[in-house]
Coordinates of C-alpha atoms and ligand atoms in Angstrom, one line a residue:
M1 CA -17.3 19.3 12.9
K2 CA -14.1 19.2 14.9
I3 CA -11.9 16.2 14.3
A4 CA -8.7 14.9 15.8
V5 CA -6.4 12.6 13.8
F6 CA -3.7 10.7 15.7
G7 CA -0.9 9.6 13.3
T8 CA -0.1 11.6 10.1
G9 CA 1.2 8.7 7.9
Y10 CA -0.5 7.9 4.6
V11 CA -3.9 7.1 6.1
G12 CA -3.9 9.7 8.9
L13 CA -2.8 12.6 6.7
V14 CA -5.2 11.8 3.9
T15 CA -8.0 11.5 6.4
A16 CA -7.0 14.7 8.1
L17 CA -6.7 16.8 5.0
G18 CA -9.7 15.1 3.3
F19 CA -12.0 16.0 6.2
A20 CA -10.5 19.5 6.4
K21 CA -11.2 20.1 2.7
L22 CA -14.8 19.2 3.3
G23 CA -15.0 22.1 5.7
N24 CA -14.3 20.4 9.1
K25 CA -11.7 21.8 11.6
V26 CA -9.0 19.1 11.9
Y27 CA -6.1 18.7 14.3
G28 CA -3.4 16.4 13.0
I29 CA -1.3 14.9 15.8
D30 CA 2.0 13.0 15.6
K31 CA 4.8 12.4 18.0
D32 CA 7.3 12.7 15.2
M33 CA 8.5 16.3 15.5
G34 CA 10.0 16.3 12.1
K35 CA 6.7 15.4 10.4
I36 CA 4.8 18.0 12.4
E37 CA 7.4 20.7 11.6
S38 CA 7.2 19.8 7.9
L39 CA 3.4 19.8 7.8
S40 CA 3.2 23.1 9.8
K41 CA 5.4 24.7 7.2
G42 CA 3.1 23.4 4.5
R43 CA 5.1 20.5 3.2
V44 CA 3.8 16.9 2.9
P45 CA 6.7 14.7 4.1
F46 CA 6.1 11.9 1.5
Y47 CA 5.0 11.7 -2.1
E48 CA 1.3 11.3 -2.7
P49 CA -0.3 12.9 -5.8
G50 CA -2.7 15.8 -4.9
L51 CA -2.0 15.9 -1.2
Q52 CA 0.3 18.9 -1.3
E53 CA -2.3 21.1 -2.9
I54 CA -4.9 20.1 -0.3
L55 CA -2.5 20.9 2.5
K56 CA -1.9 24.3 1.0
E57 CA -5.6 25.1 0.6
T58 CA -6.7 23.8 4.0
R59 CA -3.9 25.5 5.9
G60 CA -4.6 28.7 4.0
K61 CA -8.2 28.6 5.3
G62 CA -7.2 27.7 8.8
L63 CA -9.0 24.4 8.7
V64 CA -6.1 22.2 9.7
E65 CA -3.3 22.5 12.3
F66 CA -0.6 20.1 13.4
H67 CA 0.8 19.4 16.9
T68 CA 2.9 16.9 18.7
N69 CA 0.7 17.3 21.8
G70 CA -2.9 16.2 21.3
A71 CA -4.5 17.5 24.5
K72 CA -6.3 20.4 22.9
A73 CA -7.4 18.2 20.0
V74 CA -8.9 15.6 22.4
E75 CA -10.7 18.4 24.3
E76 CA -12.2 20.0 21.2
A77 CA -12.9 17.2 18.8
A78 CA -16.2 15.3 18.5
V79 CA -14.6 12.4 16.6
I80 CA -11.0 11.2 17.4
F81 CA -9.4 9.0 14.7
I82 CA -6.7 6.6 15.5
C83 CA -4.5 6.3 12.5
V84 CA -1.1 5.3 14.0
G85 CA 1.0 2.5 12.7
T86 CA 0.3 -1.2 13.5
P87 CA 3.6 -2.8 12.2
A88 CA 4.2 -6.5 12.2
L89 CA 5.9 -8.2 15.2
P90 CA 8.5 -10.8 14.3
D91 CA 5.8 -13.6 14.5
G92 CA 3.4 -11.7 12.2
R93 CA 0.9 -10.4 14.7
A94 CA 0.2 -6.7 14.7
D95 CA 2.1 -4.5 17.2
L96 CA -0.6 -2.5 18.8
S97 CA 1.6 -0.5 21.2
Q98 CA 1.0 2.8 19.4
V99 CA -2.7 2.3 19.5
E100 CA -2.6 1.6 23.2
E101 CA -0.4 4.7 23.7
V102 CA -3.1 6.9 21.9
A103 CA -5.9 5.2 23.9
R104 CA -4.1 6.1 27.2
F105 CA -3.5 9.6 26.0
I106 CA -7.2 10.1 25.1
A107 CA -8.1 8.6 28.5
E108 CA -6.0 11.2 30.3
N109 CA -7.5 14.1 28.4
I110 CA -11.1 13.2 27.8
R111 CA -13.6 15.5 29.5
D112 CA -16.9 14.9 27.6
Y113 CA -18.5 12.6 25.1
K114 CA -16.3 11.5 22.2
V115 CA -16.4 9.0 19.4
I116 CA -13.0 7.3 19.2
A117 CA -12.7 5.8 15.7
E118 CA -10.1 3.2 14.7
K119 CA -8.9 3.7 11.2
S120 CA -5.6 1.9 11.4
T121 CA -5.8 -1.7 10.3
V122 CA -6.2 -3.6 13.5
P123 CA -7.1 -7.2 14.6
V124 CA -10.7 -7.9 15.5
K125 CA -11.4 -7.1 19.1
T126 CA -9.0 -4.2 19.2
S127 CA -11.9 -1.9 19.9
Y128 CA -12.6 -3.9 23.1
W129 CA -9.0 -3.1 24.2
I130 CA -9.3 0.6 23.4
K131 CA -12.5 0.8 25.3
R132 CA -11.1 -1.1 28.3
T133 CA -7.9 1.1 28.2
V134 CA -9.8 4.4 28.1
N135 CA -12.1 3.1 30.9
L136 CA -9.1 2.1 33.0
Y137 CA -7.1 5.3 32.7
K138 CA -9.8 8.0 32.3
K139 CA -9.7 10.7 35.0
E140 CA -13.3 11.6 34.9
S141 CA -16.6 9.8 34.6
V142 CA -17.3 10.5 30.9
E143 CA -19.1 8.6 28.2
F144 CA -17.5 7.7 24.9
D145 CA -17.9 5.2 22.1
V146 CA -15.3 3.2 20.2
V147 CA -16.2 2.7 16.5
S148 CA -14.3 0.9 13.7
N149 CA -14.2 2.9 10.5
P150 CA -11.7 1.1 8.3
E151 CA -9.9 2.9 5.5
F152 CA -9.7 1.4 2.0
L153 CA -7.6 4.0 0.2
R154 CA -4.6 3.0 -1.9
E155 CA -1.3 4.8 -1.9
G156 CA -0.7 6.7 -5.2
S157 CA -4.5 7.3 -5.5
A158 CA -5.3 8.1 -1.9
V159 CA -6.8 11.5 -2.5
Q160 CA -9.1 10.2 -5.2
D161 CA -10.0 7.2 -3.0
F162 CA -10.8 9.4 0.0
F163 CA -13.3 11.6 -1.9
H164 CA -14.7 8.8 -4.0
P165 CA -14.8 5.6 -2.0
E166 CA -16.9 2.6 -3.1
R167 CA -18.2 2.1 0.4
I168 CA -17.9 3.5 3.9
V169 CA -17.9 0.9 6.7
V170 CA -18.7 1.9 10.3
G171 CA -18.8 -0.6 13.1
T172 CA -20.6 0.8 16.1
E173 CA -22.7 -0.4 19.1
T174 CA -24.7 2.8 19.8
E175 CA -27.2 5.0 18.1
R176 CA -25.3 8.1 19.3
A177 CA -22.1 7.1 17.6
R178 CA -24.0 6.0 14.5
N179 CA -25.6 9.5 14.2
L180 CA -22.3 11.3 14.6
M181 CA -20.6 9.2 12.0
R182 CA -23.5 9.6 9.6
Q183 CA -23.2 13.3 10.0
L184 CA -19.5 13.2 9.4
Y185 CA -19.9 11.3 6.1
K186 CA -23.0 13.3 5.0
D187 CA -21.3 14.6 1.8
F188 CA -20.5 11.1 0.5
D189 CA -23.0 9.6 -1.9
V190 CA -22.0 5.9 -1.4
P191 CA -23.3 3.0 0.6
L192 CA -22.7 3.6 4.3
L193 CA -22.6 0.1 5.9
F194 CA -23.2 0.0 9.6
T195 CA -22.2 -3.2 11.4
D196 CA -21.1 -4.2 14.8
V197 CA -17.5 -3.3 15.7
G198 CA -15.9 -6.7 15.3
T199 CA -17.5 -7.2 11.9
A200 CA -16.1 -3.9 10.6
E201 CA -12.6 -4.9 11.9
I202 CA -12.9 -8.2 10.0
I203 CA -14.1 -6.5 6.8
K204 CA -10.8 -4.6 6.6
H205 CA -8.5 -7.5 7.0
A206 CA -10.7 -9.7 4.9
S207 CA -10.8 -7.2 2.0
N208 CA -7.0 -6.8 1.9
S209 CA -6.5 -10.6 2.2
F210 CA -9.0 -11.3 -0.6
L211 CA -7.3 -8.9 -2.9
A212 CA -3.9 -10.4 -2.1
M213 CA -5.4 -13.8 -2.8
K214 CA -6.6 -12.7 -6.2
I215 CA -3.1 -11.5 -7.1
S216 CA -1.4 -14.7 -5.9
F217 CA -4.1 -16.7 -7.8
I218 CA -3.3 -14.9 -11.1
N219 CA 0.4 -15.2 -10.5
M220 CA 0.2 -19.0 -10.2
L221 CA -1.9 -19.0 -13.3
A222 CA 0.9 -17.0 -15.0
E223 CA 3.3 -19.7 -14.1
L224 CA 1.0 -22.3 -15.7
C225 CA 0.4 -20.1 -18.8
E226 CA 4.2 -19.9 -19.3
K227 CA 4.4 -23.7 -19.4
V228 CA 1.6 -24.2 -21.8
D229 CA 2.1 -21.1 -24.0
A230 CA -1.1 -19.4 -23.0
D231 CA -1.5 -15.7 -22.3
V232 CA -2.2 -14.8 -18.7
D233 CA -3.5 -11.3 -19.6
M234 CA -6.1 -12.8 -21.8
V235 CA -7.0 -15.4 -19.2
S236 CA -7.4 -12.5 -16.7
K237 CA -9.6 -10.6 -19.2
G238 CA -11.7 -13.7 -19.9
M239 CA -12.2 -14.5 -16.3
G240 CA -12.8 -10.9 -15.3
L241 CA -15.6 -10.3 -17.8
D242 CA -17.6 -12.5 -15.5
S243 CA -18.9 -9.8 -13.1
R244 CA -18.8 -12.4 -10.2
I245 CA -15.0 -12.5 -10.7
G246 CA -14.1 -9.0 -11.9
E247 CA -11.0 -8.0 -13.8
R248 CA -9.4 -5.8 -11.1
F249 CA -6.5 -7.1 -9.0
L250 CA -6.0 -9.9 -11.6
R251 CA -2.9 -8.3 -13.1
A252 CA -0.1 -10.9 -13.1
G253 CA 3.3 -9.6 -12.2
I254 CA 6.2 -9.9 -9.7
G255 CA 3.9 -9.9 -6.7
F256 CA 2.4 -7.5 -4.2
G257 CA 4.3 -5.4 -1.8
G258 CA 3.6 -2.3 0.3
S259 CA 2.9 -1.6 3.9
C260 CA -0.5 -3.3 3.8
F261 CA -1.0 -6.6 2.0
P262 CA 2.0 -8.5 3.3
K263 CA 1.5 -7.3 6.8
D264 CA -2.3 -7.7 6.9
L265 CA -2.2 -11.2 5.5
K266 CA 0.2 -12.3 8.2
A267 CA -1.7 -10.6 10.9
F268 CA -5.0 -12.1 9.7
Y269 CA -3.8 -15.7 9.7
R270 CA -2.3 -15.1 13.1
I271 CA -5.7 -13.9 14.3
A272 CA -7.5 -17.0 12.8
E273 CA -4.8 -19.2 14.4
A274 CA -5.3 -17.7 17.8
E275 CA -9.0 -18.4 17.5
G276 CA -8.3 -22.0 16.6
V277 CA -9.3 -21.5 13.0
E278 CA -7.1 -23.0 10.3
F279 CA -6.9 -20.7 7.2
P280 CA -4.2 -22.2 5.0
L281 CA -5.5 -20.1 2.0
L282 CA -3.9 -17.1 3.6
R283 CA -0.6 -18.7 4.2
E284 CA -0.5 -20.1 0.6
T285 CA -1.3 -16.6 -0.7
E286 CA 1.8 -15.3 1.1
R287 CA 4.0 -18.3 0.1
V288 CA 3.1 -17.8 -3.6
N289 CA 3.9 -14.1 -3.3
D290 CA 7.2 -14.7 -1.5
L291 CA 8.4 -16.9 -4.4
R292 CA 7.8 -14.3 -7.2
P293 CA 11.1 -12.5 -7.2
A294 CA 13.1 -15.8 -7.2
K295 CA 11.0 -17.1 -10.1
F296 CA 11.7 -13.9 -12.0
I297 CA 15.5 -14.2 -11.4
Y298 CA 15.3 -17.8 -12.6
K299 CA 13.7 -16.7 -15.8
M300 CA 16.5 -14.2 -16.3
K301 CA 19.1 -16.8 -15.7
R302 CA 17.5 -19.2 -18.2
A303 CA 17.7 -16.5 -20.8
M304 CA 21.2 -15.2 -19.9
W305 CA 22.9 -18.4 -18.9
N306 CA 24.1 -16.8 -15.7
L307 CA 24.1 -13.3 -14.2
R308 CA 27.7 -13.1 -12.9
G309 CA 29.2 -9.8 -13.9
K310 CA 26.2 -8.9 -16.1
K311 CA 24.9 -5.4 -15.9
I312 CA 21.2 -5.1 -15.2
G313 CA 19.2 -1.9 -15.4
V314 CA 16.3 -2.1 -12.9
L315 CA 13.4 0.2 -13.8
G316 CA 11.1 0.9 -10.8
L317 CA 11.8 0.6 -7.1
S318 CA 8.6 1.7 -5.4
F319 CA 6.2 -1.1 -4.5
K320 CA 3.8 0.3 -7.1
P321 CA 3.7 3.5 -9.3
N322 CA 2.9 7.0 -8.1
T323 CA 4.5 6.6 -4.7
D324 CA 8.0 6.8 -3.2
D325 CA 7.1 4.0 -0.8
I326 CA 9.5 1.0 -0.9
R327 CA 8.1 -1.0 2.0
E328 CA 8.1 -4.7 1.1
A329 CA 8.7 -3.6 -2.5
P330 CA 9.5 -6.6 -4.8
S331 CA 12.3 -4.5 -6.2
L332 CA 14.3 -4.9 -3.0
K333 CA 14.1 -8.6 -3.1
V334 CA 15.0 -8.7 -6.8
I335 CA 18.0 -6.5 -6.3
N336 CA 19.3 -8.6 -3.4
L337 CA 18.9 -11.8 -5.5
L338 CA 20.6 -10.1 -8.4
K339 CA 23.4 -9.1 -6.1
S340 CA 23.8 -12.6 -4.8
E341 CA 24.1 -13.9 -8.4
G342 CA 27.0 -11.5 -8.9
A343 CA 25.1 -9.0 -11.2
K344 CA 25.9 -5.3 -11.4
I345 CA 22.8 -3.2 -10.9
V346 CA 21.9 0.4 -11.9
A347 CA 18.4 1.3 -10.9
Y348 CA 16.1 4.1 -11.9
D349 CA 12.9 5.2 -10.3
P350 CA 11.1 8.6 -10.7
A351 CA 10.5 9.0 -7.0
A352 CA 11.8 6.2 -4.8
C353 CA 15.6 6.2 -5.2
K354 CA 16.2 8.1 -2.0
N355 CA 14.1 5.7 0.1
A356 CA 15.6 2.7 -1.6
R357 CA 19.2 3.9 -0.9
A358 CA 18.3 4.3 2.7
V359 CA 17.9 0.5 2.9
L360 CA 20.4 -0.4 0.2
P361 CA 23.1 2.2 0.6
E362 CA 25.3 0.6 -2.1
L363 CA 22.6 0.8 -4.7
R364 CA 23.6 2.8 -7.8
C365 CA 20.7 5.0 -8.9
A366 CA 20.6 6.6 -12.3
S367 CA 18.9 9.9 -13.1
S368 CA 17.1 8.5 -16.1
P369 CA 16.1 5.2 -17.6
Y370 CA 18.6 5.9 -20.4
E371 CA 21.4 6.1 -17.9
A372 CA 20.3 2.9 -16.2
A373 CA 20.3 1.1 -19.6
Q374 CA 23.7 2.4 -20.7
G375 CA 25.9 -0.7 -21.4
A376 CA 23.4 -3.0 -19.8
N377 CA 22.9 -6.7 -20.6
A378 CA 19.3 -6.6 -19.6
I379 CA 16.5 -4.3 -18.4
S380 CA 14.2 -5.5 -15.6
L381 CA 11.0 -3.6 -15.2
I382 CA 9.7 -4.0 -11.7
T383 CA 7.3 -1.1 -11.2
E384 CA 5.0 0.0 -14.0
W385 CA 5.5 3.7 -13.8
E386 CA 3.6 5.4 -16.7
E387 CA 6.8 7.1 -17.9
F388 CA 8.3 3.7 -18.8
K389 CA 5.7 3.2 -21.4
T390 CA 6.8 6.3 -23.4
I391 CA 10.6 5.7 -23.2
D392 CA 12.5 6.0 -26.4
W393 CA 13.2 2.2 -26.7
K394 CA 15.2 2.7 -29.9
R395 CA 17.6 4.9 -28.0
I396 CA 17.8 2.4 -25.2
R397 CA 18.4 -0.5 -27.6
E398 CA 21.4 1.4 -29.1
S399 CA 23.0 2.0 -25.8
M400 CA 22.6 -1.5 -24.4
E401 CA 25.2 -4.2 -24.6
T402 CA 22.6 -7.0 -25.2
P403 CA 18.9 -6.3 -25.9
L404 CA 17.0 -8.2 -23.3
V405 CA 13.9 -6.8 -21.5
F406 CA 12.3 -8.7 -18.6
D407 CA 8.9 -7.1 -17.9
G408 CA 7.8 -8.0 -14.4
R409 CA 4.5 -6.2 -14.8
N410 CA 3.5 -6.8 -18.4
A411 CA 3.6 -3.1 -18.8
L412 CA 5.4 -2.7 -22.1
D413 CA 4.4 -3.3 -25.8
G414 CA 6.3 -6.5 -26.4
R415 CA 5.7 -6.5 -30.2
K416 CA 7.1 -3.0 -30.5
L417 CA 10.1 -3.9 -28.5
A418 CA 10.7 -7.0 -30.6
S419 CA 10.4 -5.0 -33.8
L420 CA 13.3 -2.8 -32.4
G421 CA 15.4 -5.9 -31.9
F422 CA 14.7 -6.7 -28.3
E423 CA 14.1 -10.1 -26.7
Y424 CA 11.0 -9.4 -24.6
Y425 CA 10.2 -11.6 -21.6
P426 CA 6.8 -10.9 -20.0
V427 CA 5.1 -12.7 -17.1
G428 CA 2.7 -15.5 -18.0
K429 CA 3.1 -15.1 -21.7
R430 CA 5.3 -16.3 -24.5
P431 CA 8.5 -14.3 -24.9
I432 CA 8.7 -12.3 -28.2
G433 CA 11.8 -11.6 -30.2
N434 CA 14.3 -12.9 -32.5
F435 CA 15.9 -15.6 -30.4
N436 CA 19.0 -16.5 -32.4
G437 CA 21.0 -18.0 -29.6
Ligands
LIG501 C1 -4.1 -1.7 -0.4 C2 -5.6 -1.8 -0.7 O1 -5.8 -1.9 -2.1 C3 -6.3 -0.6 -0.1 O2 -7.8 -0.8 -0.3 C4 -6.1 -0.6 1.4 O3 -6.8 0.5 2.0 C5 -4.6 -0.4 1.6 O4 -3.9 -1.6 1.1 C6 -4.4 -0.4 3.1 O5 -4.7 -1.3 3.8 O6 -4.0 0.7 3.6 P1 -2.0 -0.3 -1.4 O7 -1.2 -1.2 -0.5 O8 -1.8 1.2 -1.4 O9 -3.6 -0.5 -1.0 O10 -1.8 -0.7 -2.9 P2 -2.6 -1.6 -4.0 O11 -3.0 -0.8 -5.1 O12 -3.6 -2.4 -3.4 O13 -1.4 -2.6 -4.5 C7 -0.7 -3.5 -3.6 C8 0.3 -4.3 -4.3 O14 -0.4 -5.2 -5.2 C9 1.2 -3.5 -5.2 O15 2.5 -4.0 -5.0 C10 0.7 -3.8 -6.6 O16 1.7 -3.7 -7.6 C11 0.2 -5.2 -6.5 N1 -0.9 -5.6 -7.4 C12 -2.0 -5.0 -7.4 C13 -0.6 -6.6 -8.3 O17 0.5 -7.2 -8.4 N2 -1.6 -7.0 -9.2 C14 -2.8 -6.4 -9.2 O18 -3.6 -6.7 -10.1 C15 -3.0 -5.3 -8.3

């Protein structure tokens, strides 16, 4: 099948390359000339495990091409995916101007039947506006359908998630569009859930909001566990063994970040509000999350008296491991708070230093965790990169001024660290170490 994908960000590029790998002919369209040049030369412009290899393979087979002008793509494709950004406006609502721009472009170039599929996360009823826009601006009397086909892939494991989703949701109003989408997904052996369009749009926002709510729930439990000397990881395990609850997304830590959860939560409660539905659960989910970095700093201050002039090695800048994405990353808030407390910061991240320095130009980035720990009064682990688990902590201990580790993700082996002479401060659990102060 021929497919056009507008927008070559995380969702768009994974969609484009995923469908190309399955043997479809795909046109990737983006107005960002730099991105298109990079992709046309065979380089993925961001870090996502496995994607570079698929680009190489599909380009080699002539299954994917990239353009800034999508006229040919619209003409040839049977299905046109809209994967452009839907960033938050200052009041939290989604900015849909890029979606409108693509809809108008499609309208001007559509000559025969197409399925236009929204994949970007959009408010319910966006499909109505796409349909209306195409109908208003189209030059010829052609038929088309707008479907909602939300994407559930996670950064850092996007390729795996594309090929092995747990479900595929398609919101559509017509048999014709349903058949085309069924054919497109014929290689996927997972539940294919057909709904009406608005329902599919809601499923996406509801899924992200629910997962965010689970995280804020466990993070509040972590606070309670710290007060009563309970262990939040075991609470999470004990709750999660109940299959009605499930263990996943119950990992306590320094809060969720990224380009999706914070933005989608805001947009979702704005949608509810606009419809006259109060949904304070969503606002509370956000409020709990916003407080995490300050609570973390408070814990550091309690252990260190104050942070003025103290050197802090920050491990991890990306909003989660296996990505260089720092959008809404808790690390940025932690670093700003540390700075305002007068601390000196040296950070290390395996992939995200460059992006972090673009928003925090004064940030000192080390080239290894050992360099970040040199002479430090404390280490703060903010992102649980796998490589932090295999660090030579004895070496780190020897180079630090004072041996304090604040683990914002409960990623490290606290007992081992304590046996090496560290004071270890996890989230939602009793600190371990020889507290002789
Ligand atoms: C999220 C959803 O998981 C995807 O299903 C969805 O497609 C995507 O948003 C999107 O809308 O595009 P993503 O933002 O890539 O994916 O990352 P997640 O793995 O969901 O993690 C989000 C944040 O939650 C991270 O900061 C992570 O550290 C945090 N998190 C996650 C926790 O603090 N605890 C957990 O138990 C799980």
